[in-house]
Amino acid sequence: MERPLPLVEPTFCPLCSAPLEPRQAHGARRLACPRCEFVHFNDPKVAVGVLVEDAQGRLLYTQRNHDPQMGAWAFPSGFVDRAEELRAAAVREVREETGLDVAVDGLLGVFSQSGNPVVFIAYHGHPVGGALSPGAEATDVRFFATTELPPPAFPFDTEILAAWRATRRAAIDR
């Protein structure tokens, strides 16, 4: 099971260097500066992933070479950089991990769980170029038939696959 990222709280104000103190601020107990009134918010970390489907209806997975879930097969995914547009981050992560360029076709969902600071945004897309090759964070990359998918690596994988299947059914029904 994936462990949530640790919450690291600052000790000093980033604006005036005074020690931060816990106090009631903006409707909750937060660290705040008694000198300049700065309030620290423990903002979430945003990650994106893409379910990439090829022309044969197979899905792209990467075999992870790092924790969490080292050795497991997962959708290409990663963290969004500060000020980066979400879809651009999703395209970047697929390219970095698989060598493929993708078009993002739509949103599958936004996922979070209590106690975990990561908000995961899942998209679906298709390849538009590049060459399949494992990047620095993968030992292998390949497309799997939907009847032969590897076990889910992360808690939301089953929900993401269900959302993708619903999207496919809706497209067929049109």
Coordinates of C-alpha atoms in Angstrom, one line a residue:
M1 CA 0.0 0.0 0.0
E2 CA 1.2 3.5 -0.8
R3 CA 2.2 5.6 2.1
P4 CA 1.1 9.2 2.1
L5 CA 3.8 11.9 1.8
P6 CA 4.9 13.3 5.2
L7 CA 3.5 16.7 6.1
V8 CA 6.5 19.0 6.7
E9 CA 5.6 22.2 8.5
P10 CA 7.9 25.2 8.5
T11 CA 9.3 26.6 11.8
F12 CA 10.0 30.2 10.7
C13 CA 8.1 32.7 8.7
P14 CA 9.3 32.9 5.1
L15 CA 8.6 36.7 5.0
C16 CA 10.2 38.0 8.2
S17 CA 12.0 34.9 9.8
A18 CA 10.0 35.1 13.1
P19 CA 9.1 31.8 14.7
L20 CA 5.7 30.6 13.6
E21 CA 3.1 29.8 16.2
P22 CA -0.1 27.7 16.1
R23 CA -3.2 29.8 16.2
Q24 CA -6.7 30.0 14.8
A25 CA -6.6 31.5 11.3
H26 CA -8.9 31.3 8.3
G27 CA -11.3 28.9 10.0
A28 CA -8.7 26.3 11.3
R29 CA -5.7 25.9 13.6
R30 CA -2.7 26.9 11.5
L31 CA 0.9 28.1 11.9
A32 CA 1.0 31.9 11.7
C33 CA 3.5 34.6 12.2
P34 CA 2.9 36.8 15.3
R35 CA 5.0 39.6 13.7
C36 CA 3.8 40.0 10.1
E37 CA 0.6 38.0 10.2
F38 CA 1.7 35.5 7.5
V39 CA -0.4 32.3 7.7
H40 CA 1.0 28.9 6.5
F41 CA -1.3 26.6 4.6
N42 CA -0.5 23.0 4.0
D43 CA -1.4 22.9 0.4
P44 CA -2.0 19.6 -1.5
K45 CA 0.5 18.2 -4.0
V46 CA -1.1 17.7 -7.4
A47 CA -0.3 14.7 -9.6
V48 CA -1.5 13.8 -13.1
G49 CA -1.7 10.6 -15.0
V50 CA -2.9 9.5 -18.5
L51 CA -4.5 6.2 -19.5
V52 CA -3.1 6.1 -23.0
E53 CA -5.0 3.8 -25.5
D54 CA -3.4 2.8 -28.8
A55 CA -5.2 2.0 -32.0
Q56 CA -5.7 -1.6 -31.0
G57 CA -7.5 -0.6 -27.8
R58 CA -4.5 -1.6 -25.5
L59 CA -3.4 0.5 -22.5
L60 CA 0.0 1.9 -21.9
Y61 CA 1.8 1.0 -18.6
T62 CA 5.2 1.7 -17.1
Q63 CA 7.1 -0.6 -14.8
R64 CA 8.2 1.6 -11.9
N65 CA 11.9 1.7 -11.0
H66 CA 11.4 3.7 -7.8
D67 CA 9.2 3.8 -4.7
P68 CA 6.4 3.9 -4.0
Q69 CA 5.4 0.6 -5.7
M70 CA 8.8 -0.2 -7.2
G71 CA 8.5 -3.0 -9.8
A72 CA 4.7 -2.5 -10.2
W73 CA 3.1 -1.6 -13.5
A74 CA 1.2 1.7 -13.5
F75 CA -0.2 4.4 -15.8
P76 CA 2.3 7.1 -16.7
S77 CA 2.0 9.7 -14.1
G78 CA 3.8 12.3 -11.9
F79 CA 3.7 15.6 -10.1
V80 CA 2.7 18.9 -11.6
D81 CA 5.4 21.6 -11.5
R82 CA 4.5 24.9 -10.0
A83 CA 2.6 27.1 -12.5
E84 CA 2.4 24.3 -15.0
E85 CA -0.9 23.7 -16.8
L86 CA -2.4 20.4 -15.9
R87 CA -2.7 18.9 -19.4
A88 CA 0.8 20.0 -20.3
A89 CA 2.1 18.2 -17.2
A90 CA 0.2 15.1 -18.2
V91 CA 1.7 15.1 -21.7
R92 CA 5.2 15.8 -20.2
E93 CA 5.0 12.9 -17.8
V94 CA 4.0 10.5 -20.5
R95 CA 6.8 11.7 -22.8
E96 CA 9.4 11.5 -19.9
E97 CA 8.3 8.0 -18.8
T98 CA 7.5 6.3 -22.2
G99 CA 9.1 8.3 -25.0
L100 CA 5.6 8.8 -26.6
D101 CA 3.9 12.0 -27.4
V102 CA 0.2 11.9 -26.6
A103 CA -3.0 13.9 -27.2
V104 CA -5.1 14.3 -24.1
D105 CA -8.7 13.4 -25.0
G106 CA -10.5 14.2 -21.8
L107 CA -10.7 14.0 -18.0
L108 CA -11.5 10.8 -16.3
G109 CA -11.7 12.1 -12.7
V110 CA -10.1 13.8 -9.8
F111 CA -9.1 11.6 -6.8
S112 CA -8.1 12.2 -3.2
Q113 CA -8.2 10.5 0.1
S114 CA -8.3 11.7 3.7
G115 CA -4.8 11.9 5.2
N116 CA -3.0 11.9 1.9
P117 CA -1.8 15.3 0.6
V118 CA -1.8 14.2 -3.1
V119 CA -4.7 15.1 -5.4
F120 CA -4.5 12.9 -8.5
I121 CA -6.1 14.0 -11.8
A122 CA -6.6 11.3 -14.4
Y123 CA -6.9 11.8 -18.1
H124 CA -7.3 9.6 -21.1
G125 CA -5.5 10.0 -24.4
H126 CA -3.9 8.5 -27.4
P127 CA -0.4 8.4 -28.9
V128 CA 0.4 10.9 -31.7
G129 CA 4.2 10.4 -32.1
G130 CA 7.5 9.5 -30.4
A131 CA 9.0 6.1 -29.9
L132 CA 8.1 3.7 -27.1
S133 CA 11.1 3.5 -24.8
P134 CA 11.4 3.5 -21.0
G135 CA 12.4 6.8 -19.5
A136 CA 14.5 7.4 -16.3
E137 CA 11.6 6.4 -14.0
A138 CA 10.7 3.1 -15.7
T139 CA 12.4 -0.2 -16.3
D140 CA 10.0 -1.2 -19.0
V141 CA 7.0 0.3 -20.9
R142 CA 4.4 -1.6 -22.9
F143 CA 0.8 -1.7 -24.0
F144 CA -1.4 -4.3 -22.5
A145 CA -4.7 -5.8 -23.8
T146 CA -7.5 -4.8 -21.5
T147 CA -8.1 -8.5 -20.7
E148 CA -4.5 -8.8 -19.5
L149 CA -3.9 -5.7 -17.4
P150 CA -1.4 -5.9 -14.5
P151 CA -2.7 -5.7 -10.9
P152 CA -3.6 -2.2 -9.7
A153 CA -0.5 -0.4 -8.3
F154 CA -2.3 2.4 -6.6
P155 CA -5.5 2.9 -4.6
F156 CA -7.4 4.8 -7.4
D157 CA -6.4 2.6 -10.4
T158 CA -9.5 0.5 -10.3
E159 CA -11.7 3.6 -10.2
I160 CA -9.7 5.2 -13.0
L161 CA -10.1 2.1 -15.2
A162 CA -13.9 2.1 -14.5
A163 CA -14.1 5.8 -15.5
W164 CA -12.1 5.0 -18.7
R165 CA -14.4 2.0 -19.5
A166 CA -17.5 4.3 -19.0
T167 CA -16.0 6.9 -21.4
R168 CA -15.4 4.2 -24.0
R169 CA -19.0 2.9 -23.6
A170 CA -20.4 6.4 -24.0
A171 CA -18.4 6.9 -27.1
I172 CA -19.7 3.6 -28.6
D173 CA -23.3 4.5 -27.7
R174 CA -23.1 7.8 -29.7

